[in-house]
Amino acid sequence: MSAVNRRQFLSWMGGSGLVARFLPRCMGSSIVPTLRKPTHFYVSPSGNDAWSGQLATPNDWRSDGPFATLGKAQAAIRQLKRQQGLPHPITVWVRGGTYFLETSLTFTPEDSGTAQSPVTWRAYTGEIPIVSGGKLVTNWQATELEGRSLQMAQIPQVAEGEWRFRQLWVDDRRASRARYPNQGFLTIAGLPDVTPDTSGNDGQNRFEFRPGEIRAWENLTDVEVVLLHTWVSVRLPVASVDETQNLVTFTRTTRRRMTETKGTQQLARYYVENALELLDTPGEWYLNRQTGVLYYSPLPGEDMTQVQVVAPVLRQVLRLRGMPETGTFVEFLYFRGLTFAHTTWDLAPNDGGDAQAASGLSGAVAGE
């Protein structure tokens, strides 16, 4: 560069604007460069939201390091955009571990990147971050129930009607809800309300079962029959059981006849879930919604003081909420290597089964 002055150099390179952006660095100028150098933030279970979030690990003095929560990283990016815009791409590196959310992580147009400066939320190299919509279940106690060695945990929010769930994870394994039969299915014995004139589109709210397959268990309002027919699985809360007539009645009516398909007379398959009396296999669980007690049958060698038990709370972990009415959207926002887990769901009132593919239930990740 010593043999060529600035004007000659630009002329030689054709006056390129791209080259001009490199010149301050090459020539030691005090002009602020406009190179798209990425901005990095870090989030870690060992972090602190009072720190800068610009270090991957805490420093030796523990005066600075990564953020502790994803929400703090989101707020930091929004603040940066308000102050500087988006001159550079931004990457949030999420360290391995589980991040339990109090509310869904919601992104709006305010969180968008641009084509030149995207915003990326990425798993830290070689690590597995889990973004959870659940809550830890702790304080397990051993108990004996009719000769079965079980573990139990009291959940006051369940007894108060504020929390219910149909799924449970034990050390990242989806545990089985207590069911009968443990493997395979049963088949409906009869449909007392179906006549030759009954249409395939007419549903029922009861069926006949074979003796002993369903019983008048203690907490019937906890029990659900899962009916498999016409390409859907229908969850039917039990209202009553008549063991004399072998008849079970439900709190809702199915959308269609309880047959395998609309065009056949073959009666549908089913199984029963969530009765304490069915908790007979290691790895199964049962939730008593009246008392708020969660029962679990540990696997051989499973130590409840060492495992992580998670019950779902949130319906959605990640929400992308644009504003199409104003022409503003969530754009150039990327998620790489993150695991979204532990969401809950419930049935709509009087829902007799989804049309197909559980389309009426919200997803763990949703765009609006």
PDB file of C-alpha atoms in Angstrom, residues 73-353:
ATOM      1  CA  ALA A  73     -31.308 -12.932  25.719  1.00  0.00           C
ATOM      2  CA  GLN A  74     -34.437 -11.961  23.812  1.00  0.00           C
ATOM      3  CA  ALA A  75     -34.673  -8.694  25.780  1.00  0.00           C
ATOM      4  CA  ALA A  76     -30.983  -7.965  25.134  1.00  0.00           C
ATOM      5  CA  ILE A  77     -31.452  -8.347  21.384  1.00  0.00           C
ATOM      6  CA  ARG A  78     -34.473  -6.069  21.403  1.00  0.00           C
ATOM      7  CA  GLN A  79     -32.516  -3.437  23.316  1.00  0.00           C
ATOM      8  CA  LEU A  80     -29.586  -3.748  20.924  1.00  0.00           C
ATOM      9  CA  LYS A  81     -31.885  -3.298  17.939  1.00  0.00           C
ATOM     10  CA  ARG A  82     -33.456  -0.187  19.454  1.00  0.00           C
ATOM     11  CA  GLN A  83     -30.035   1.321  20.083  1.00  0.00           C
ATOM     12  CA  GLN A  84     -28.130   0.278  16.974  1.00  0.00           C
ATOM     13  CA  GLY A  85     -30.509  -1.360  14.542  1.00  0.00           C
ATOM     14  CA  LEU A  86     -29.139  -4.551  13.036  1.00  0.00           C
ATOM     15  CA  PRO A  87     -25.748  -3.761  11.494  1.00  0.00           C
ATOM     16  CA  HIS A  88     -24.553  -7.340  12.064  1.00  0.00           C
ATOM     17  CA  PRO A  89     -26.008 -10.845  12.305  1.00  0.00           C
ATOM     18  CA  ILE A  90     -26.821 -11.963  15.844  1.00  0.00           C
ATOM     19  CA  THR A  91     -26.359 -15.461  17.236  1.00  0.00           C
ATOM     20  CA  VAL A  92     -27.603 -16.649  20.615  1.00  0.00           C
ATOM     21  CA  TRP A  93     -25.597 -19.693  21.674  1.00  0.00           C
ATOM     22  CA  VAL A  94     -27.643 -21.843  24.064  1.00  0.00           C
ATOM     23  CA  ARG A  95     -25.599 -24.115  26.313  1.00  0.00           C
ATOM     24  CA  GLY A  96     -26.714 -27.645  27.147  1.00  0.00           C
ATOM     25  CA  GLY A  97     -29.292 -28.206  29.876  1.00  0.00           C
ATOM     26  CA  THR A  98     -33.013 -27.759  30.457  1.00  0.00           C
ATOM     27  CA  TYR A  99     -34.627 -24.325  30.422  1.00  0.00           C
ATOM     28  CA  PHE A 100     -38.007 -24.363  32.175  1.00  0.00           C
ATOM     29  CA  LEU A 101     -40.294 -21.619  30.897  1.00  0.00           C
ATOM     30  CA  GLU A 102     -42.848 -19.782  33.012  1.00  0.00           C
ATOM     31  CA  THR A 103     -44.659 -18.617  29.859  1.00  0.00           C
ATOM     32  CA  SER A 104     -44.367 -19.465  26.184  1.00  0.00           C
ATOM     33  CA  LEU A 105     -41.368 -17.983  24.418  1.00  0.00           C
ATOM     34  CA  THR A 106     -43.125 -15.563  22.057  1.00  0.00           C
ATOM     35  CA  PHE A 107     -41.434 -13.858  19.115  1.00  0.00           C
ATOM     36  CA  THR A 108     -42.990 -10.903  17.284  1.00  0.00           C
ATOM     37  CA  PRO A 109     -41.796  -8.676  14.416  1.00  0.00           C
ATOM     38  CA  GLU A 110     -39.702  -6.879  17.042  1.00  0.00           C
ATOM     39  CA  ASP A 111     -37.507  -9.997  17.187  1.00  0.00           C
ATOM     40  CA  SER A 112     -36.975 -10.289  13.444  1.00  0.00           C
ATOM     41  CA  GLY A 113     -33.658 -10.218  11.670  1.00  0.00           C
ATOM     42  CA  THR A 114     -32.987  -9.079   8.120  1.00  0.00           C
ATOM     43  CA  ALA A 115     -31.701 -10.859   5.035  1.00  0.00           C
ATOM     44  CA  GLN A 116     -28.255  -9.371   5.656  1.00  0.00           C
ATOM     45  CA  SER A 117     -28.368  -9.655   9.448  1.00  0.00           C
ATOM     46  CA  PRO A 118     -30.426 -12.674  10.536  1.00  0.00           C
ATOM     47  CA  VAL A 119     -31.023 -13.584  14.167  1.00  0.00           C
ATOM     48  CA  THR A 120     -30.165 -17.198  15.013  1.00  0.00           C
ATOM     49  CA  TRP A 121     -30.785 -19.151  18.193  1.00  0.00           C
ATOM     50  CA  ARG A 122     -28.385 -22.066  18.104  1.00  0.00           C
ATOM     51  CA  ALA A 123     -27.340 -24.992  20.286  1.00  0.00           C
ATOM     52  CA  TYR A 124     -23.814 -24.553  21.575  1.00  0.00           C
ATOM     53  CA  THR A 125     -21.407 -26.824  19.721  1.00  0.00           C
ATOM     54  CA  GLY A 126     -21.655 -30.410  20.935  1.00  0.00           C
ATOM     55  CA  GLU A 127     -24.356 -29.658  23.536  1.00  0.00           C
ATOM     56  CA  ILE A 128     -28.093 -30.370  23.772  1.00  0.00           C
ATOM     57  CA  PRO A 129     -30.301 -27.560  25.121  1.00  0.00           C
ATOM     58  CA  ILE A 130     -33.914 -28.448  25.950  1.00  0.00           C
ATOM     59  CA  VAL A 131     -36.554 -25.711  26.080  1.00  0.00           C
ATOM     60  CA  SER A 132     -39.246 -27.094  28.377  1.00  0.00           C
ATOM     61  CA  GLY A 133     -42.892 -26.242  28.854  1.00  0.00           C
ATOM     62  CA  GLY A 134     -42.986 -28.419  31.959  1.00  0.00           C
ATOM     63  CA  LYS A 135     -42.214 -28.305  35.640  1.00  0.00           C
ATOM     64  CA  LEU A 136     -40.126 -30.566  37.838  1.00  0.00           C
ATOM     65  CA  VAL A 137     -41.984 -32.938  40.158  1.00  0.00           C
ATOM     66  CA  THR A 138     -39.978 -33.447  43.345  1.00  0.00           C
ATOM     67  CA  ASN A 139     -40.321 -34.601  46.962  1.00  0.00           C
ATOM     68  CA  TRP A 140     -41.078 -38.219  46.118  1.00  0.00           C
ATOM     69  CA  GLN A 141     -41.964 -40.587  48.947  1.00  0.00           C
ATOM     70  CA  ALA A 142     -42.064 -44.377  48.996  1.00  0.00           C
ATOM     71  CA  THR A 143     -45.429 -46.007  49.630  1.00  0.00           C
ATOM     72  CA  GLU A 144     -46.955 -49.489  49.603  1.00  0.00           C
ATOM     73  CA  LEU A 145     -50.305 -50.047  47.932  1.00  0.00           C
ATOM     74  CA  GLU A 146     -51.870 -53.512  47.869  1.00  0.00           C
ATOM     75  CA  GLY A 147     -48.449 -55.126  47.811  1.00  0.00           C
ATOM     76  CA  ARG A 148     -47.050 -52.764  45.182  1.00  0.00           C
ATOM     77  CA  SER A 149     -44.001 -50.640  45.948  1.00  0.00           C
ATOM     78  CA  LEU A 150     -44.739 -47.206  44.516  1.00  0.00           C
ATOM     79  CA  GLN A 151     -43.488 -43.645  44.716  1.00  0.00           C
ATOM     80  CA  MET A 152     -45.859 -40.739  45.320  1.00  0.00           C
ATOM     81  CA  ALA A 153     -45.624 -36.948  45.092  1.00  0.00           C
ATOM     82  CA  GLN A 154     -48.194 -34.411  46.292  1.00  0.00           C
ATOM     83  CA  ILE A 155     -49.083 -31.670  43.771  1.00  0.00           C
ATOM     84  CA  PRO A 156     -51.377 -29.091  45.412  1.00  0.00           C
ATOM     85  CA  GLN A 157     -52.150 -27.302  42.106  1.00  0.00           C
ATOM     86  CA  VAL A 158     -53.724 -30.494  40.785  1.00  0.00           C
ATOM     87  CA  ALA A 159     -55.989 -30.910  43.829  1.00  0.00           C
ATOM     88  CA  GLU A 160     -56.992 -27.249  43.474  1.00  0.00           C
ATOM     89  CA  GLY A 161     -58.013 -27.802  39.849  1.00  0.00           C
ATOM     90  CA  GLU A 162     -55.304 -25.529  38.466  1.00  0.00           C
ATOM     91  CA  TRP A 163     -53.203 -28.188  36.765  1.00  0.00           C
ATOM     92  CA  ARG A 164     -53.846 -31.470  35.011  1.00  0.00           C
ATOM     93  CA  PHE A 165     -51.728 -33.465  32.602  1.00  0.00           C
ATOM     94  CA  ARG A 166     -51.801 -36.632  30.541  1.00  0.00           C
ATOM     95  CA  GLN A 167     -48.067 -37.026  30.003  1.00  0.00           C
ATOM     96  CA  LEU A 168     -45.028 -37.481  32.233  1.00  0.00           C
ATOM     97  CA  TRP A 169     -41.318 -37.653  31.449  1.00  0.00           C
ATOM     98  CA  VAL A 170     -38.813 -39.497  33.609  1.00  0.00           C
ATOM     99  CA  ASP A 171     -35.209 -38.748  32.606  1.00  0.00           C
ATOM    100  CA  ASP A 172     -36.326 -37.797  29.073  1.00  0.00           C
ATOM    101  CA  ARG A 173     -38.361 -40.994  28.742  1.00  0.00           C
ATOM    102  CA  ARG A 174     -42.064 -40.563  28.179  1.00  0.00           C
ATOM    103  CA  ALA A 175     -43.512 -42.751  30.927  1.00  0.00           C
ATOM    104  CA  SER A 176     -46.606 -44.854  30.259  1.00  0.00           C
ATOM    105  CA  ARG A 177     -49.888 -43.835  31.830  1.00  0.00           C
ATOM    106  CA  ALA A 178     -51.400 -46.724  33.789  1.00  0.00           C
ATOM    107  CA  ARG A 179     -53.477 -48.664  31.252  1.00  0.00           C
ATOM    108  CA  TYR A 180     -55.268 -51.894  30.466  1.00  0.00           C
ATOM    109  CA  PRO A 181     -54.228 -53.908  28.664  1.00  0.00           C
ATOM    110  CA  ASN A 182     -50.550 -53.074  29.109  1.00  0.00           C
ATOM    111  CA  GLN A 183     -49.926 -54.156  25.518  1.00  0.00           C
ATOM    112  CA  GLY A 184     -52.320 -54.353  22.603  1.00  0.00           C
ATOM    113  CA  PHE A 185     -56.016 -53.525  22.579  1.00  0.00           C
ATOM    114  CA  LEU A 186     -59.496 -54.670  23.532  1.00  0.00           C
ATOM    115  CA  THR A 187     -62.489 -54.756  21.182  1.00  0.00           C
ATOM    116  CA  ILE A 188     -65.961 -53.359  21.837  1.00  0.00           C
ATOM    117  CA  ALA A 189     -68.461 -56.136  22.514  1.00  0.00           C
ATOM    118  CA  GLY A 190     -71.584 -54.311  21.361  1.00  0.00           C
ATOM    119  CA  LEU A 191     -73.319 -51.010  20.613  1.00  0.00           C
ATOM    120  CA  PRO A 192     -76.756 -51.044  22.294  1.00  0.00           C
ATOM    121  CA  ASP A 193     -77.823 -47.753  20.688  1.00  0.00           C
ATOM    122  CA  VAL A 194     -77.056 -48.717  17.081  1.00  0.00           C
ATOM    123  CA  THR A 195     -79.890 -49.949  14.839  1.00  0.00           C
ATOM    124  CA  PRO A 196     -79.944 -50.866  11.150  1.00  0.00           C
ATOM    125  CA  ASP A 197     -80.979 -47.275  10.465  1.00  0.00           C
ATOM    126  CA  THR A 198     -78.044 -45.722  12.348  1.00  0.00           C
ATOM    127  CA  SER A 199     -75.783 -43.775  10.021  1.00  0.00           C
ATOM    128  CA  GLY A 200     -72.015 -44.195  10.113  1.00  0.00           C
ATOM    129  CA  ASN A 201     -71.873 -40.479  10.925  1.00  0.00           C
ATOM    130  CA  ASP A 202     -73.996 -40.931  14.064  1.00  0.00           C
ATOM    131  CA  GLY A 203     -71.896 -41.218  17.212  1.00  0.00           C
ATOM    132  CA  GLN A 204     -72.521 -42.984  20.514  1.00  0.00           C
ATOM    133  CA  ASN A 205     -71.798 -42.226  24.145  1.00  0.00           C
ATOM    134  CA  ARG A 206     -71.663 -45.801  25.464  1.00  0.00           C
ATOM    135  CA  PHE A 207     -70.750 -49.358  24.536  1.00  0.00           C
ATOM    136  CA  GLU A 208     -70.806 -52.896  25.883  1.00  0.00           C
ATOM    137  CA  PHE A 209     -67.600 -54.543  27.055  1.00  0.00           C
ATOM    138  CA  ARG A 210     -66.697 -58.125  27.873  1.00  0.00           C
ATOM    139  CA  PRO A 211     -66.906 -59.110  31.568  1.00  0.00           C
ATOM    140  CA  GLY A 212     -63.969 -57.815  33.608  1.00  0.00           C
ATOM    141  CA  GLU A 213     -62.461 -55.592  30.912  1.00  0.00           C
ATOM    142  CA  ILE A 214     -63.768 -52.398  32.550  1.00  0.00           C
ATOM    143  CA  ARG A 215     -64.703 -52.037  36.216  1.00  0.00           C
ATOM    144  CA  ALA A 216     -66.328 -49.453  38.466  1.00  0.00           C
ATOM    145  CA  TRP A 217     -62.947 -48.251  39.696  1.00  0.00           C
ATOM    146  CA  GLU A 218     -62.677 -45.922  42.656  1.00  0.00           C
ATOM    147  CA  ASN A 219     -62.029 -42.652  40.808  1.00  0.00           C
ATOM    148  CA  LEU A 220     -63.998 -43.092  37.599  1.00  0.00           C
ATOM    149  CA  THR A 221     -63.784 -39.398  36.712  1.00  0.00           C
ATOM    150  CA  ASP A 222     -60.029 -39.868  36.278  1.00  0.00           C
ATOM    151  CA  VAL A 223     -60.475 -42.739  33.816  1.00  0.00           C
ATOM    152  CA  GLU A 224     -60.438 -42.381  30.033  1.00  0.00           C
ATOM    153  CA  VAL A 225     -61.180 -44.890  27.310  1.00  0.00           C
ATOM    154  CA  VAL A 226     -59.053 -44.379  24.214  1.00  0.00           C
ATOM    155  CA  LEU A 227     -61.112 -45.485  21.219  1.00  0.00           C
ATOM    156  CA  LEU A 228     -59.378 -46.239  17.906  1.00  0.00           C
ATOM    157  CA  HIS A 229     -61.676 -45.902  14.922  1.00  0.00           C
ATOM    158  CA  THR A 230     -62.085 -44.209  11.545  1.00  0.00           C
ATOM    159  CA  TRP A 231     -58.431 -43.139  11.449  1.00  0.00           C
ATOM    160  CA  VAL A 232     -58.551 -41.221  14.751  1.00  0.00           C
ATOM    161  CA  SER A 233     -57.984 -41.934  18.429  1.00  0.00           C
ATOM    162  CA  VAL A 234     -60.825 -40.596  20.549  1.00  0.00           C
ATOM    163  CA  ARG A 235     -60.453 -39.949  24.276  1.00  0.00           C
ATOM    164  CA  LEU A 236     -63.669 -40.550  26.170  1.00  0.00           C
ATOM    165  CA  PRO A 237     -63.874 -39.620  29.876  1.00  0.00           C
ATOM    166  CA  VAL A 238     -65.896 -42.231  31.777  1.00  0.00           C
ATOM    167  CA  ALA A 239     -69.161 -41.149  33.395  1.00  0.00           C
ATOM    168  CA  SER A 240     -70.328 -44.501  34.769  1.00  0.00           C
ATOM    169  CA  VAL A 241     -69.768 -48.244  34.612  1.00  0.00           C
ATOM    170  CA  ASP A 242     -72.490 -50.872  34.997  1.00  0.00           C
ATOM    171  CA  GLU A 243     -70.743 -54.172  35.738  1.00  0.00           C
ATOM    172  CA  THR A 244     -74.052 -56.042  35.726  1.00  0.00           C
ATOM    173  CA  GLN A 245     -74.869 -55.129  32.131  1.00  0.00           C
ATOM    174  CA  ASN A 246     -71.186 -54.683  31.155  1.00  0.00           C
ATOM    175  CA  LEU A 247     -71.943 -51.182  29.935  1.00  0.00           C
ATOM    176  CA  VAL A 248     -69.700 -48.098  30.077  1.00  0.00           C
ATOM    177  CA  THR A 249     -71.098 -44.594  29.531  1.00  0.00           C
ATOM    178  CA  PHE A 250     -69.059 -41.518  28.666  1.00  0.00           C
ATOM    179  CA  THR A 251     -69.367 -37.788  29.267  1.00  0.00           C
ATOM    180  CA  ARG A 252     -69.279 -37.074  25.530  1.00  0.00           C
ATOM    181  CA  THR A 253     -70.487 -38.562  22.273  1.00  0.00           C
ATOM    182  CA  THR A 254     -68.235 -39.656  19.430  1.00  0.00           C
ATOM    183  CA  ARG A 255     -68.479 -37.935  16.062  1.00  0.00           C
ATOM    184  CA  ARG A 256     -69.037 -41.227  14.247  1.00  0.00           C
ATOM    185  CA  ARG A 257     -70.180 -44.782  14.863  1.00  0.00           C
ATOM    186  CA  MET A 258     -67.821 -46.787  17.082  1.00  0.00           C
ATOM    187  CA  THR A 259     -66.635 -49.083  14.295  1.00  0.00           C
ATOM    188  CA  GLU A 260     -63.219 -49.556  12.732  1.00  0.00           C
ATOM    189  CA  THR A 261     -64.282 -47.532   9.687  1.00  0.00           C
ATOM    190  CA  LYS A 262     -67.484 -45.867   8.559  1.00  0.00           C
ATOM    191  CA  GLY A 263     -68.126 -48.468   5.867  1.00  0.00           C
ATOM    192  CA  THR A 264     -67.866 -51.606   8.018  1.00  0.00           C
ATOM    193  CA  GLN A 265     -69.676 -53.186  10.950  1.00  0.00           C
ATOM    194  CA  GLN A 266     -66.444 -54.308  12.639  1.00  0.00           C
ATOM    195  CA  LEU A 267     -66.462 -52.845  16.142  1.00  0.00           C
ATOM    196  CA  ALA A 268     -63.593 -50.585  17.170  1.00  0.00           C
ATOM    197  CA  ARG A 269     -60.573 -51.331  19.337  1.00  0.00           C
ATOM    198  CA  TYR A 270     -59.897 -49.515  22.593  1.00  0.00           C
ATOM    199  CA  TYR A 271     -57.830 -49.433  25.765  1.00  0.00           C
ATOM    200  CA  VAL A 272     -58.364 -47.885  29.212  1.00  0.00           C
ATOM    201  CA  GLU A 273     -56.108 -45.335  30.933  1.00  0.00           C
ATOM    202  CA  ASN A 274     -55.523 -43.673  34.295  1.00  0.00           C
ATOM    203  CA  ALA A 275     -56.981 -45.838  37.043  1.00  0.00           C
ATOM    204  CA  LEU A 276     -54.937 -46.517  40.153  1.00  0.00           C
ATOM    205  CA  GLU A 277     -55.976 -50.154  39.990  1.00  0.00           C
ATOM    206  CA  LEU A 278     -54.247 -50.411  36.586  1.00  0.00           C
ATOM    207  CA  LEU A 279     -50.879 -49.241  37.943  1.00  0.00           C
ATOM    208  CA  ASP A 280     -49.277 -52.661  37.821  1.00  0.00           C
ATOM    209  CA  THR A 281     -46.147 -52.329  35.656  1.00  0.00           C
ATOM    210  CA  PRO A 282     -42.781 -50.617  36.330  1.00  0.00           C
ATOM    211  CA  GLY A 283     -42.538 -47.357  34.421  1.00  0.00           C
ATOM    212  CA  GLU A 284     -46.263 -46.558  34.677  1.00  0.00           C
ATOM    213  CA  TRP A 285     -47.881 -43.612  36.489  1.00  0.00           C
ATOM    214  CA  TYR A 286     -51.311 -42.480  37.665  1.00  0.00           C
ATOM    215  CA  LEU A 287     -52.581 -39.017  38.638  1.00  0.00           C
ATOM    216  CA  ASN A 288     -55.389 -38.702  41.193  1.00  0.00           C
ATOM    217  CA  ARG A 289     -56.987 -35.385  40.264  1.00  0.00           C
ATOM    218  CA  GLN A 290     -59.119 -35.283  43.422  1.00  0.00           C
ATOM    219  CA  THR A 291     -56.264 -35.587  45.920  1.00  0.00           C
ATOM    220  CA  GLY A 292     -53.483 -34.183  43.731  1.00  0.00           C
ATOM    221  CA  VAL A 293     -51.294 -37.251  44.326  1.00  0.00           C
ATOM    222  CA  LEU A 294     -49.101 -38.527  41.517  1.00  0.00           C
ATOM    223  CA  TYR A 295     -48.161 -42.216  41.755  1.00  0.00           C
ATOM    224  CA  TYR A 296     -45.275 -43.782  39.876  1.00  0.00           C
ATOM    225  CA  SER A 297     -43.986 -47.347  39.683  1.00  0.00           C
ATOM    226  CA  PRO A 298     -40.175 -47.097  39.343  1.00  0.00           C
ATOM    227  CA  LEU A 299     -38.185 -49.146  36.899  1.00  0.00           C
ATOM    228  CA  PRO A 300     -35.770 -51.664  38.456  1.00  0.00           C
ATOM    229  CA  GLY A 301     -32.855 -49.779  40.037  1.00  0.00           C
ATOM    230  CA  GLU A 302     -34.449 -46.364  39.481  1.00  0.00           C
ATOM    231  CA  ASP A 303     -33.606 -43.920  42.299  1.00  0.00           C
ATOM    232  CA  MET A 304     -36.185 -41.132  42.560  1.00  0.00           C
ATOM    233  CA  THR A 305     -33.659 -38.856  44.254  1.00  0.00           C
ATOM    234  CA  GLN A 306     -31.512 -39.012  41.124  1.00  0.00           C
ATOM    235  CA  VAL A 307     -33.997 -38.927  38.242  1.00  0.00           C
ATOM    236  CA  GLN A 308     -35.603 -35.836  36.732  1.00  0.00           C
ATOM    237  CA  VAL A 309     -39.403 -36.063  36.533  1.00  0.00           C
ATOM    238  CA  VAL A 310     -41.159 -33.445  34.412  1.00  0.00           C
ATOM    239  CA  ALA A 311     -44.900 -32.868  34.038  1.00  0.00           C
ATOM    240  CA  PRO A 312     -46.130 -30.514  31.297  1.00  0.00           C
ATOM    241  CA  VAL A 313     -47.658 -27.127  32.096  1.00  0.00           C
ATOM    242  CA  LEU A 314     -47.594 -24.961  28.961  1.00  0.00           C
ATOM    243  CA  ARG A 315     -49.566 -25.720  25.835  1.00  0.00           C
ATOM    244  CA  GLN A 316     -46.922 -24.095  23.643  1.00  0.00           C
ATOM    245  CA  VAL A 317     -43.200 -23.625  24.085  1.00  0.00           C
ATOM    246  CA  LEU A 318     -42.513 -21.416  21.074  1.00  0.00           C
ATOM    247  CA  ARG A 319     -44.915 -18.961  19.452  1.00  0.00           C
ATOM    248  CA  LEU A 320     -44.265 -16.856  16.361  1.00  0.00           C
ATOM    249  CA  ARG A 321     -46.786 -14.028  16.302  1.00  0.00           C
ATOM    250  CA  GLY A 322     -46.773 -11.786  13.248  1.00  0.00           C
ATOM    251  CA  MET A 323     -49.024  -8.838  12.470  1.00  0.00           C
ATOM    252  CA  PRO A 324     -50.342  -9.479   8.956  1.00  0.00           C
ATOM    253  CA  GLU A 325     -52.967  -6.766   9.341  1.00  0.00           C
ATOM    254  CA  THR A 326     -50.138  -4.209   9.317  1.00  0.00           C
ATOM    255  CA  GLY A 327     -47.879  -6.107   6.943  1.00  0.00           C
ATOM    256  CA  THR A 328     -45.263  -6.875   9.596  1.00  0.00           C
ATOM    257  CA  PHE A 329     -44.069 -10.432  10.108  1.00  0.00           C
ATOM    258  CA  VAL A 330     -41.554 -12.500  12.017  1.00  0.00           C
ATOM    259  CA  GLU A 331     -38.723 -12.803   9.509  1.00  0.00           C
ATOM    260  CA  PHE A 332     -35.140 -14.045   9.228  1.00  0.00           C
ATOM    261  CA  LEU A 333     -35.312 -15.698  12.636  1.00  0.00           C
ATOM    262  CA  TYR A 334     -33.699 -19.137  12.852  1.00  0.00           C
ATOM    263  CA  PHE A 335     -33.569 -21.932  15.437  1.00  0.00           C
ATOM    264  CA  ARG A 336     -30.821 -24.535  15.119  1.00  0.00           C
ATOM    265  CA  GLY A 337     -30.368 -27.627  17.264  1.00  0.00           C
ATOM    266  CA  LEU A 338     -32.796 -26.662  20.048  1.00  0.00           C
ATOM    267  CA  THR A 339     -35.166 -29.268  21.497  1.00  0.00           C
ATOM    268  CA  PHE A 340     -38.677 -28.061  22.354  1.00  0.00           C
ATOM    269  CA  ALA A 341     -40.337 -30.403  24.836  1.00  0.00           C
ATOM    270  CA  HIS A 342     -42.868 -31.091  27.603  1.00  0.00           C
ATOM    271  CA  THR A 343     -46.091 -29.418  26.466  1.00  0.00           C
ATOM    272  CA  THR A 344     -49.605 -30.230  27.615  1.00  0.00           C
ATOM    273  CA  TRP A 345     -52.931 -30.440  25.831  1.00  0.00           C
ATOM    274  CA  ASP A 346     -56.572 -30.927  26.639  1.00  0.00           C
ATOM    275  CA  LEU A 347     -59.792 -31.759  24.877  1.00  0.00           C
ATOM    276  CA  ALA A 348     -62.334 -29.161  23.917  1.00  0.00           C
ATOM    277  CA  PRO A 349     -65.610 -29.425  25.872  1.00  0.00           C
ATOM    278  CA  ASN A 350     -67.844 -32.153  24.450  1.00  0.00           C
ATOM    279  CA  ASP A 351     -65.246 -33.031  21.847  1.00  0.00           C
ATOM    280  CA  GLY A 352     -66.078 -36.484  20.515  1.00  0.00           C
ATOM    281  CA  GLY A 353     -62.902 -36.879  18.500  1.00  0.00           C
TER     282      GLY A 353
END
